Amino acid sequence: MSTSSVSKGCFVFKPSAKKKKKTTTTTTTTPSLESHFSRGCEGAESSETRFKLCQDLWSKIKTDTEVLQDELHRNILDSLLDFTRKCSSTRQHSDWASQMRASEIPTAALVLGVNVPDHDMTFQSLSDLLQQSVTPHVASVQAKECGALKHLMKRVLEKFMGAVVDDDDEEEEEAEHVSTPLHSSMHCSLSALCDWYITKTKKSSSGTPGRKRSSPVKDEPSQPPVVIIFKDLEAFNPTVLQDFILICSRYIERLPLMFIFGIATSPSTIQHMLPYSVSSLLCVELFQSLSCTQHLATVIDKLILTPHFPFKINGKVMQVLISIFLYHDFSVRNFIKGLQLALLEHFHSQPLSVLCCKKKEALPNVMQLSQSDLERIRQLPSFKRYVEKQESQAQVSLMTDDAHLKEVCRRLIKDLRKYHKNYYPILRCLHTLTSSLPRYPLGKQIRELHLICLEKNVWENEDYQSAMKLLKMLAKDELNASLQKCADILQPVKSKKLKNALVQLEEHLARFKQLDTAATAVAPGGEESITSPAKKLQKKTDLFQLQKTLLEMNESRRAKKLSPFEILRNEALDFIDTLVKSHLSPPESQTLHEVCYYTSSAAVRRHLNAAPRTSIQTALSTPYYYLQNDSLKTEDGTVSNAAPDICIAYKLHLECGRLINLYDWLEAYSTVVSAAEGNHPASDNFGKVDEVKHARFIRAVSELEFLGFIKSTKQKTDHVARLTWGGC
């Protein structure tokens, strides 16, 4: 095979006689996470307290997230456990042959969705549950480890038997590893696994003492199944998978095998990858997991739309995290990592985040604020707006008296907690009323409504006005059911204002129930007032009289009295509108909201949605940005001659045109390197190209070609083509 690389050569790597794997434990002194946290942060005097608050808050979020994910996956994992138990018990009874052929392998097709980064956590939970309650013999394999049938067989045997298999050829090391049966190709087969399984089951049935599992199983079968989990079925080589299934089908009578296929796309993948002659050997049962969008909605509902966690993100940051989720990976795990990044950045960059904690911790921390922290509070935009609304004497006290400022901050922190306690229940009530309206004027998901409320006053939105008009067209049963859901939302909330709101809402519901039992009386003469002008139309009349009669009919329709239900419906919706205007104002309207809200969406986007080419160009043009070496500090647009070779070559190539002469490039590079070595410009060796400089230059040019900055060209033999813009 030919190569188009700038550097061509032949390299020989002589294999060692024996690959020695050494496990050495080295103790290195590395800075603690706390020192990294305090490095470069503003307000270092409170960095320890902020770091502890950040750790405690993240531990709480992580714990709640794990519990939430276990609850979400409980149904699918319980179904898989029941499937494995059923297959295991069926095999040990006489009805094995009646329910499936002897050569069929029980297979669970687990459709997890395209959120691949989240699959590892699901499979880990599944493996743990299987080992605790069904069988100790569980092995998970990935496609990147099993490029060939031999590799797949080795990985499976390693997982079950606990042996270590080197990647070297067995023929070279056969003499050195005679004691290990797996190192002989004739023993690397399922027959060895069968012998191992028989030995294991005999030991367990004979009562040989061994290591106890964390959760012993009652009535454990004497022949527990051997479960193989294929984490990423689509990535496996179809030929390798087919051969492995064919081999396993020959041993199914001796070995109780069971497969679990992790599928990211569609169950039809099995038919596409396996021909009928192979797929007929599998007894497949389909399992569908919860969609990633539903998972995300639950995570947002439990972690973000709750007053239990004092840390909050504003609308722009939340929009960035949701956009990365929807347009990149559909990974809830990465969404939570983005939330963790925002949490860490907030406590690192905001000195006043020492107040971002629970009320019982925040109030004492207010009294311990330093003079610089109090000045930071006075400079907050929200606090400046608060001061402007006060009287002149109160303004002077707030700006000069530190003790008075601390007392006011304690009260403002309490008000901020009350705001969050009232905000989220009313948000859920509004979402309950509007989520079923046609075309979803305020969004189908509650996160969409939350984003609208974070931006501005929601009642000033045109979509809100449309939603209220649609609500006034609801039937009695629909409106009554929605209001009852709102009452259920407000029921557990411990807030005086919302308790009063609940009492008023229950009164409206009681009045709705009275309408069902009370007799509705028709207003006397109401129908007459409408139809009496119509009787005049039956008489002969002129054009003027006709116009007058039609106007009277229109006015009579307008003067029609509202029914008791319509009156009560309008009163109920006006009450909901009052609650919205009282409690759903945006967070920016609250004083000291900067303490709890993280607003730097650019930092989140830069860390989570990075541009690789921009980062590479920054590293090559400004190596000090990454290496933090003082000798690399230069003025803008220049590169130090002590920079790495690739940085020097990159800077020199920017000064060239579309085609770069390699010899001229080499001479310029040699001149810069000679200056870095301290050679005098008047010396004979200055700028001279020797073998070492030549080799370093070729390596730097090859790295630039690998990164995509240059390429070989056939226009001139000693030139390369530049692929970046700019230059001469």
C-alpha positions as a printed Julia matrix, in Angstrom:
728×3 Matrix{Float64}:
   0.0     0.0    0.0
   1.22    3.48  -0.85
   0.9     6.5    1.38
   0.56   10.18   0.6
   2.21   11.28   3.82
   5.06   13.76   3.78
   7.21   11.43   5.86
   7.69    7.92   4.51
   9.71    5.16   6.08
   9.91    1.54   7.16
   9.88    0.74  10.84
  10.58   -2.64  12.44
   9.42   -3.42  15.97
  10.97   -6.58  17.32
   8.56   -8.32  19.71
   9.8    -9.14  23.14
  10.24  -12.77  24.09
   7.66  -12.42  26.79
   5.22   -9.63  27.49
   5.53   -8.75  31.11
   2.63   -7.01  32.7
   3.72   -5.19  35.79
   1.34   -3.66  38.2
   3.2    -0.99  40.08
   1.73    1.28  42.66
   3.28    4.72  42.63
   2.5     7.36  45.17
   2.45   10.8   43.66
   1.79   14.02  45.44
  -0.98   15.74  43.5
  -2.82   18.89  44.49
  -6.15   18.24  46.09
  -9.41   19.13  44.41
  -9.9    21.87  46.94
  -6.63   23.55  45.92
  -7.69   23.39  42.26
 -11.02   24.93  43.25
  -9.44   27.82  45.14
  -6.83   28.49  42.44
  -7.75   31.56  40.43
 -11.16   32.04  42.01
 -12.44   35.38  43.19
 -12.99   35.75  46.9
 -10.43   33.15  47.99
 -11.12   33.87  51.66
 -14.39   31.94  51.44
 -13.22   29.3   48.95
 -13.13   26.52  51.56
 -16.72   27.14  52.64
 -17.91   27.37  49.04
 -16.08   24.2   48.1
 -17.71   22.31  50.96
 -21.15   23.65  50.01
 -20.54   22.66  46.4
 -19.51   19.15  47.41
 -22.48   18.66  49.73
 -24.94   19.97  47.18
 -23.55   17.81  44.39
 -23.56   14.72  46.62
 -27.23   15.33  47.32
 -27.99   15.8   43.61
 -26.0    12.69  42.69
 -27.77   10.56  45.28
 -31.2    11.74  44.2
 -30.27   11.18  40.56
 -29.22    7.59  41.19
 -32.41    6.88  43.11
 -34.44    8.47  40.32
 -32.71    6.43  37.63
 -33.25    3.24  39.59
 -36.95    4.03  39.8
 -37.15    4.77  36.08
 -35.39    1.53  35.15
 -37.14   -0.59  37.77
 -39.89   -1.86  35.48
 -37.62   -2.86  32.62
 -35.03   -4.44  34.95
 -37.7    -6.37  36.84
 -39.06   -7.67  33.54
 -35.6    -8.83  32.51
 -35.07  -10.55  35.84
 -38.41  -12.34  35.5
 -37.43  -13.42  31.99
 -34.12  -14.89  33.13
 -35.77  -16.67  36.07
 -38.49  -18.08  33.83
 -35.99  -19.37  31.29
 -33.82  -20.86  34.01
 -36.72  -22.64  35.72
 -38.17  -23.83  32.4
 -34.87  -25.39  31.4
 -34.61  -27.37  34.63
 -38.06  -28.9   34.21
 -39.36  -31.34  31.69
 -41.27  -28.73  29.69
 -38.05  -27.29  28.27
 -38.41  -29.11  24.97
 -42.11  -28.29  24.68
 -41.66  -24.53  24.99
 -38.56  -24.14  22.85
 -36.38  -26.31  20.71
 -33.3   -27.79  22.29
 -31.01  -25.67  20.1
 -32.75  -22.34  20.82
 -30.96  -19.85  23.04
 -33.16  -17.62  25.23
 -32.48  -14.04  24.13
 -33.69  -10.72  25.52
 -33.66   -7.87  23.0
 -33.36   -4.74  25.13
 -34.14   -1.58  23.13
 -32.51    1.3   25.0
 -32.62    4.12  22.45
 -29.94    6.23  20.82
 -28.69    7.74  24.1
 -25.63    5.48  24.02
 -23.68    7.22  26.86
 -26.46    6.23  29.27
 -26.36    2.53  28.39
 -23.36    1.68  30.58
 -25.23    2.65  33.72
 -28.24    0.55  32.72
 -26.14   -2.51  31.96
 -24.19   -2.12  35.18
 -27.43   -2.09  37.18
 -28.68   -5.08  35.22
 -25.47   -7.04  35.83
 -25.57   -6.29  39.56
 -29.2    -7.37  39.87
 -28.6   -10.57  37.91
 -25.63  -11.5   40.05
 -27.54  -10.78  43.24
 -30.81  -12.53  42.48
 -30.46  -14.91  39.5
 -26.97  -16.12  38.65
 -23.35  -15.3   39.48
 -22.31  -16.03  35.88
 -22.78  -12.75  33.99
 -20.43  -11.39  31.32
 -20.66   -8.15  29.34
 -18.83   -7.68  26.04
 -18.43   -4.72  23.68
 -17.84   -4.64  19.95
 -14.53   -2.77  20.2
 -13.08   -5.72  22.15
 -14.38   -8.39  19.77
 -13.21   -7.65  16.26
 -12.78  -11.35  15.47
 -14.34  -14.58  16.68
 -11.18  -15.47  18.57
 -11.28  -12.17  20.46
 -14.96  -12.58  21.3
 -14.37  -16.11  22.57
 -11.42  -14.97  24.67
 -13.33  -12.08  26.22
 -16.25  -14.34  27.15
 -13.94  -16.92  28.73
 -11.99  -14.22  30.56
 -15.17  -12.73  32.02
 -16.47  -16.06  33.3
 -13.33  -17.96  34.25
 -11.31  -15.0   35.53
  -8.24  -15.88  33.46
  -5.94  -13.38  31.75
  -5.35  -13.82  28.03
  -2.55  -11.92  26.31
  -3.03  -10.5   22.86
   0.2   -12.07  21.57
   0.09  -15.04  19.24
  -0.38  -18.27  21.12
   2.27  -20.05  19.06
   5.07  -17.8   20.31
   4.15  -18.07  23.95
   2.78  -21.6   24.12
   5.9   -22.91  25.8
   5.86  -20.22  28.47
   2.17  -20.48  29.37
   1.53  -24.17  29.46
   0.03  -23.9   32.93
  -2.8   -21.63  31.73
  -5.26  -23.54  29.55
  -6.61  -20.44  27.84
  -3.25  -19.72  26.23
  -3.61  -22.8   24.09
  -5.88  -22.28  21.08
  -7.35  -25.77  21.38
  -8.63  -24.96  24.88
  -9.98  -21.51  23.99
 -13.44  -22.85  23.2
 -16.81  -23.36  24.78
 -15.89  -26.89  25.76
 -13.48  -25.42  28.33
 -16.29  -23.19  29.56
 -18.57  -26.24  29.87
 -16.0   -28.08  31.96
 -15.53  -25.01  34.15
 -19.3   -24.62  34.58
 -19.75  -28.27  35.56
 -16.99  -27.92  38.14
 -18.55  -24.75  39.52
 -22.04  -26.21  39.8
 -20.72  -29.34  41.5
 -18.9   -27.25  44.08
 -21.95  -25.11  44.78
 -24.27  -28.12  45.03
 -21.89  -29.96  47.35
 -21.93  -27.02  49.75
 -18.32  -25.99  49.41
 -17.86  -22.78  51.36
 -17.04  -19.81  49.2
 -17.42  -16.09  49.02
 -20.9   -14.97  49.96
 -22.79  -12.6   47.72
 -24.35   -9.46  49.07
 -27.89  -10.64  48.47
 -28.34  -14.41  48.76
 -31.06  -15.88  46.61
 -33.78  -18.04  48.0
 -34.32  -21.32  46.21
 -31.32  -20.75  43.97
 -31.38  -23.15  41.01
 -28.77  -25.87  40.94
 -27.89  -24.9   37.36
 -27.93  -21.09  37.18
 -27.92  -19.65  33.66
 -24.82  -18.28  31.96
 -25.75  -14.79  30.77
 -23.8   -12.96  28.05
 -24.66   -9.28  27.53
 -23.86   -7.72  24.15
 -23.88   -4.02  25.05
 -23.82   -2.56  21.53
 -25.27   -5.08  19.11
 -25.22   -2.77  16.07
 -21.44   -2.3   16.34
 -20.61   -6.03  16.26
 -19.31   -7.64  13.12
 -22.27   -9.65  11.75
 -20.04  -12.53  10.67
 -18.43  -12.79  14.11
 -21.83  -12.69  15.79
 -23.28  -15.33  13.49
 -20.38  -17.74  14.05
 -20.53  -17.26  17.8
 -24.28  -17.98  17.91
 -23.83  -21.09  15.76
 -21.15  -22.38  18.1
 -23.2   -21.62  21.21
 -26.22  -23.45  19.8
 -24.18  -26.66  19.75
 -23.49  -26.39  23.47
 -26.92  -25.27  24.67
 -27.75  -28.75  26.01
 -24.61  -28.8   28.14
 -24.44  -25.1   29.0
 -27.53  -23.01  29.99
 -26.6   -19.99  27.88
 -28.7   -16.84  27.73
 -28.14  -13.7   25.63
 -29.1   -10.08  26.25
 -28.8    -7.82  23.19
 -28.43   -4.09  23.81
 -30.09   -2.37  20.83
 -29.95    1.37  20.23
 -31.99    1.71  17.03
 -34.7    -0.84  16.25
 -35.5    -4.49  17.02
 -35.32   -5.19  13.27
 -31.54   -4.93  13.67
 -31.49   -8.59  14.64
 -33.09   -9.61  11.32
 -30.77   -7.31   9.39
 -27.61   -8.66  11.01
 -28.53  -12.34  11.28
 -29.88  -14.56   8.5
 -32.85  -16.8    9.2
 -30.64  -19.84   9.68
 -28.99  -18.09  12.64
 -31.89  -16.02  14.03
 -34.01  -19.17  14.17
 -31.61  -20.46  16.81
 -32.67  -17.65  19.15
 -35.84  -17.46  21.22
 -36.14  -13.65  21.27
 -38.31  -11.61  23.61
 -38.48   -7.83  23.22
 -38.07   -5.32  26.07
 -38.56   -1.57  25.54
 -37.0     0.92  27.93
 -38.24    4.39  28.81
 -37.52    6.99  26.13
 -34.7     9.43  26.82
 -37.01   12.45  26.45
 -39.29   11.11  29.18
 -36.22   10.41  31.29
 -35.02   13.99  30.8
 -38.45   15.4   31.69
 -38.39   13.44  34.96
 -34.85   14.57  35.8
 -35.7    18.23  35.16
 -38.86   17.88  37.2
 -37.04   16.36  40.2
 -33.75   18.31  40.11
 -34.46   21.72  38.58
 -38.15   22.44  39.08
 -38.0    22.03  42.82
 -37.27   24.36  45.76
 -35.29   21.66  47.59
 -32.05   22.5   45.72
 -30.96   26.13  46.22
 -28.74   26.15  43.11
 -30.55   27.32  39.97
 -29.7    27.99  36.32
 -31.17   30.75  34.24
 -33.01   30.34  30.95
 -29.98   30.67  28.65
 -27.94   28.04  30.49
 -30.88   25.67  30.57
 -31.47   26.25  26.86
 -27.84   25.35  26.11
 -28.06   22.09  28.09
 -31.36   21.12  26.46
 -30.06   21.99  22.98
 -26.99   19.79  23.48
 -29.3    17.0   24.6
 -31.74   17.32  21.69
 -29.26   17.97  18.88
 -26.19   15.95  19.91
 -26.44   12.86  22.08
 -29.86   12.47  23.81
 -27.83   11.6   26.9
 -29.4    12.33  30.27
 -26.09   11.42  31.86
 -24.32   14.18  29.92
 -27.12   16.6   30.81
 -26.47   15.9   34.49
 -22.73   16.39  33.91
 -23.52   19.77  32.34
 -25.54   20.64  35.42
 -22.56   19.62  37.54
 -20.28   21.86  35.47
 -22.64   24.81  35.98
 -22.71   24.09  39.72
 -18.91   24.0   39.95
 -18.49   27.16  37.84
 -21.03   29.03  39.95
 -19.35   28.26  43.27
 -15.92   28.94  41.75
 -16.71   32.26  40.07
 -19.3    33.77  42.43
 -17.97   34.67  45.91
 -21.53   35.27  47.14
 -22.39   31.63  46.41
 -21.56   31.06  50.06
 -25.25   31.96  50.54
 -26.39   29.35  47.97
 -27.44   26.73  50.48
 -30.37   25.82  52.7
 -31.94   28.55  54.79
 -30.63   27.2   58.1
 -27.07   27.41  56.69
 -27.48   30.59  54.65
 -28.71   32.79  57.48
 -25.61   32.2   59.71
 -23.38   32.66  56.65
 -24.88   36.1   56.09
 -23.64   37.24  59.48
 -20.13   36.0   58.64
 -19.79   37.92  55.38
 -16.6    39.93  55.07
 -16.35   43.58  54.15
 -15.47   42.71  50.55
 -18.5    40.41  50.31
 -20.79   43.16  51.56
 -19.4    45.49  48.93
 -20.08   42.85  46.3
 -23.7    42.7   47.49
 -23.98   46.47  47.12
 -22.73   46.19  43.54
 -25.28   43.58  42.49
 -27.74   44.92  39.89
 -30.74   43.45  41.69
 -29.66   45.0   45.0
 -29.14   48.4   43.33
 -32.72   48.27  42.03
 -33.89   47.37  45.53
 -32.01   50.34  47.04
 -33.47   52.75  44.48
 -36.99   51.83  45.62
 -36.26   52.64  49.27
 -36.5    55.98  51.01
 -33.47   58.24  51.19
 -32.66   57.43  54.82
 -32.92   53.68  54.17
 -30.67   54.04  51.14
 -27.96   55.65  53.24
 -28.2    52.9   55.85
 -27.95   50.15  53.26
 -24.88   51.69  51.63
 -23.01   52.6   54.82
 -24.19   50.45  57.73
 -22.84   46.87  57.45
 -24.88   45.52  60.37
 -28.1    46.87  58.89
 -27.15   45.44  55.51
 -26.7    41.97  57.02
 -30.14   42.09  58.62
 -31.7    43.16  55.33
 -29.84   40.39  53.49
 -31.23   37.82  55.93
 -34.74   39.0   55.15
 -34.05   39.06  51.39
 -32.7    35.5   51.52
 -35.91   34.39  53.25
 -37.98   36.19  50.58
 -36.0    34.44  47.84
 -36.72   31.05  49.41
 -40.43   31.93  49.64
 -40.41   32.97  46.0
 -39.09   29.56  44.91
 -41.51   27.77  47.23
 -44.46   29.53  45.57
 -43.09   29.64  42.0
 -42.87   25.95  41.17
 -46.39   24.86  42.38
 -48.03   27.7   40.42
 -45.87   26.78  37.4
 -47.17   23.21  37.59
 -50.75   24.43  37.91
 -50.44   26.61  34.82
 -48.83   23.74  32.9
 -51.65   21.41  33.97
 -54.24   23.83  32.6
 -52.49   24.62  29.3
 -50.68   21.38  28.36
 -53.83   19.84  26.87
 -54.91   22.87  24.81
 -54.84   22.68  21.0
 -51.45   23.5   19.44
 -49.92   23.85  22.93
 -49.64   27.67  23.11
 -47.38   27.52  26.2
 -45.58   24.31  25.28
 -46.25   20.63  25.7
 -43.44   20.04  28.21
 -43.21   21.91  31.49
 -39.62   22.88  30.69
 -40.9    24.95  27.76
 -43.24   26.89  30.04
 -40.42   27.29  32.57
 -38.16   28.82  29.91
 -40.89   31.29  28.98
 -41.32   32.3   32.61
 -37.55   32.73  33.04
 -37.3    35.19  30.15
 -40.04   37.71  31.0
 -43.47   38.09  32.57
 -45.44   35.2   31.15
 -48.75   37.1   31.3
 -47.35   39.63  28.82
 -46.84   36.9   26.24
 -49.32   36.65  23.37
 -49.39   32.88  23.73
 -50.55   33.29  27.31
 -53.46   35.44  26.18
 -54.37   32.82  23.58
 -54.21   30.09  26.22
 -56.58   31.99  28.52
 -59.07   32.45  25.68
 -58.95   28.74  24.95
 -59.46   27.92  28.61
 -62.68   29.96  28.58
 -63.96   27.61  25.89
 -63.45   24.42  27.91
 -66.41   22.27  28.85
 -67.49   21.91  32.45
 -66.02   18.45  32.97
 -62.62   19.32  31.44
 -62.26   22.53  33.42
 -63.37   20.86  36.63
 -60.84   18.05  36.18
 -58.0    20.5   35.48
 -58.83   22.61  38.52
 -58.94   19.48  40.67
 -55.41   18.61  39.5
 -54.3    22.12  40.47
 -55.78   21.59  43.93
 -53.87   18.32  44.26
 -50.64   20.17  43.35
 -51.21   22.85  45.98
 -52.28   20.38  48.69
 -48.82   19.34  50.05
 -47.22   22.8   49.75
 -46.36   24.43  53.08
 -46.87   28.08  52.25
 -49.37   30.49  53.77
 -50.15   32.21  50.49
 -50.67   28.95  48.64
 -52.77   27.52  51.47
 -55.09   30.5   51.14
 -55.1    29.97  47.39
 -56.0    26.32  47.92
 -58.97   27.31  50.09
 -60.28   29.65  47.4
 -59.73   27.06  44.68
 -61.66   24.45  46.66
 -64.5    26.95  47.02
 -64.64   27.31  43.24
 -64.7    23.52  42.87
 -67.52   23.27  45.41
 -69.52   25.84  43.47
 -68.96   23.81  40.29
 -70.4    20.77  42.04
 -73.42   22.76  43.16
 -74.14   23.62  39.54
 -74.54   19.93  38.74
 -77.21   19.45  41.38
 -79.0    22.78  41.19
 -81.74   23.29  38.64
 -80.92   25.85  35.97
 -83.82   28.21  35.37
 -84.19   29.98  32.02
 -84.66   33.71  32.28
 -88.27   34.66  31.43
 -88.61   36.6   28.25
 -85.07   35.87  27.22
 -86.07   33.83  24.23
 -88.83   36.3   23.46
 -86.39   39.2   23.33
 -84.38   37.41  20.74
 -87.19   36.12  18.61
 -89.49   39.15  18.79
 -87.43   41.14  16.26
 -87.4    38.1   14.02
 -91.2    38.15  13.87
 -90.96   41.59  12.33
 -88.99   40.11   9.46
 -92.04   38.13   8.41
 -93.91   41.35   7.67
 -93.4    43.38   4.55
 -90.76   46.04   5.18
 -88.43   48.35   3.33
 -84.62   48.39   3.37
 -84.39   50.89   6.24
 -86.75   48.89   8.41
 -84.82   45.68   7.64
 -81.52   47.26   8.72
 -83.09   48.54  11.93
 -84.51   45.11  12.74
 -81.15   43.37  12.21
 -79.42   45.85  14.48
 -81.97   45.17  17.19
 -81.37   41.42  16.85
 -77.59   41.91  17.16
 -77.98   44.09  20.24
 -80.28   41.55  21.82
 -77.7    38.81  21.31
 -75.02   40.97  22.91
 -77.26   41.69  25.84
 -77.74   37.99  26.47
 -77.03   37.09  30.08
 -74.18   34.71  30.9
 -75.09   31.34  32.33
 -74.09   30.5   35.94
 -71.38   28.14  34.63
 -69.87   30.82  32.42
 -69.83   33.29  35.3
 -68.16   30.77  37.6
 -65.69   29.72  34.88
 -64.6    33.31  34.34
 -64.17   33.83  38.07
 -62.04   30.68  38.38
 -59.8    31.63  35.44
 -59.44   35.17  36.75
 -58.32   33.67  40.05
 -55.72   31.54  38.22
 -54.56   34.64  36.32
 -54.12   36.46  39.64
 -51.97   33.61  41.0
 -49.82   33.65  37.85
 -49.23   37.39  38.08
 -48.42   37.13  41.79
 -45.95   34.22  41.73
 -44.57   33.64  38.2
 -42.47   36.76  37.81
 -38.98   36.02  36.37
 -36.09   35.4   38.82
 -34.31   38.58  37.68
 -37.05   40.54  39.44
 -36.01   39.06  42.8
 -33.36   40.75  44.9
 -30.12   38.76  45.41
 -31.07   36.24  42.73
 -27.41   36.3   41.61
 -26.56   34.3   44.73
 -28.39   31.19  43.49
 -28.62   31.56  39.69
 -25.79   30.68  37.33
 -25.99   32.76  34.15
 -22.82   32.16  32.1
 -24.19   30.2   29.16
 -21.06   30.97  27.11
 -18.86   29.1   29.6
 -21.15   26.06  29.54
 -21.23   26.06  25.75
 -17.46   26.43  25.55
 -16.84   23.45  27.84
 -19.58   21.1   26.65
 -19.89   21.99  22.97
 -16.29   22.7   22.14
 -14.93   23.38  18.62
 -11.91   21.05  18.16
 -10.33   23.02  15.33
 -10.5    26.27  17.27
  -8.9    24.6   20.28
  -6.13   23.14  18.12
  -5.39   26.49  16.51
  -5.33   28.16  19.92
  -2.89   25.56  21.22
  -0.58   25.94  18.21
  -0.62   29.72  18.07
  -0.63   30.31  21.86
   1.01   27.31  23.56
   1.25   29.18  26.86
  -2.55   28.95  27.12
  -2.24   25.19  27.71
   1.34   24.58  28.88
   1.49   27.5   31.38
   5.24   27.87  30.89
   6.57   31.38  31.53
   9.17   31.04  28.77
   6.34   30.75  26.23
   4.83   34.14  27.1
   4.95   36.38  24.02
   3.12   39.31  22.54
  -0.02   38.77  20.54
   0.58   37.24  17.12
   4.05   35.87  17.88
   5.38   32.5   19.02
   8.39   32.0   21.26
  11.38   30.23  19.72
  11.28   27.92  22.76
   7.83   26.67  21.78
   7.28   23.05  20.68
   8.37   22.18  17.15
   4.83   21.88  15.82
   3.99   25.39  17.09
   7.03   26.85  15.31
   6.21   25.0   12.08
   2.57   26.12  12.32
   3.56   29.79  12.78
   5.97   29.64   9.83
   3.4    28.01   7.57
   1.0    30.9    8.24
   3.51   33.22   6.53
   3.45   31.19   3.3
   1.08   31.14   0.38
  -1.04   28.32  -0.98
   2.0    26.19  -1.87
   4.83   25.85   0.66
   8.38   25.01  -0.37
   9.56   22.35   2.07
  13.23   23.36   1.82
  12.55   27.02   2.52
  10.27   25.96   5.35
  13.04   23.76   6.77
  15.62   26.55   6.63
  13.29   28.98   8.39
  12.57   26.37  11.04
  16.28   25.67  11.53
  16.96   29.38  12.01
  14.32   29.68  14.74
  15.52   26.54  16.52
  19.15   27.72  16.41
  18.12   30.95  18.11
  16.3    28.92  20.76
  19.47   26.89  21.39
  21.42   30.08  22.13
  23.67   30.05  19.05
  25.03   33.42  17.97
  23.69   34.62  14.62
  27.25   35.28  13.4
  28.42   31.74  14.14
  28.96   29.2   11.37
  26.49   26.67  12.83
  23.64   29.18  13.12
  20.74   28.03  10.94
  22.58   24.94   9.74
  20.36   21.91   9.15
  21.62   18.77  10.8
  20.04   15.33  11.1
  18.35   16.05  14.43
  16.72   19.28  13.24
  15.71   17.56  10.01
  14.02   14.73  11.9
  12.24   17.14  14.25
  11.02   19.19  11.31
   9.7    16.14   9.45
   7.84   15.03  12.57
   6.28   18.48  13.03
   5.22   18.62   9.37
   3.73   15.11   9.61
   1.73   16.16  12.67
   0.4    19.23  10.83
  -0.6    16.99   7.94
  -2.36   14.62  10.33
  -4.26   17.54  11.86
  -5.38   18.68   8.4
  -3.42   21.93   7.97
  -1.4    20.81   4.93
  -1.48   18.05   2.34
   0.82   16.63  -0.31
   0.44   17.97  -3.83
   1.42   16.72  -7.27
   1.86   20.22  -8.72
   5.4    20.43  -7.39
   7.36   17.55  -5.91
   9.06   19.57  -3.17
   5.96   21.51  -2.13
   2.94   20.92   0.07
  -0.45   22.57  -0.23
  -1.76   24.7    2.59
  -5.34   23.97   3.69
  -5.91   26.96   6.01
  -7.14   30.38   5.01
  -5.17   33.63   5.11
  -1.53   34.26   4.36
   0.03   35.73   1.25
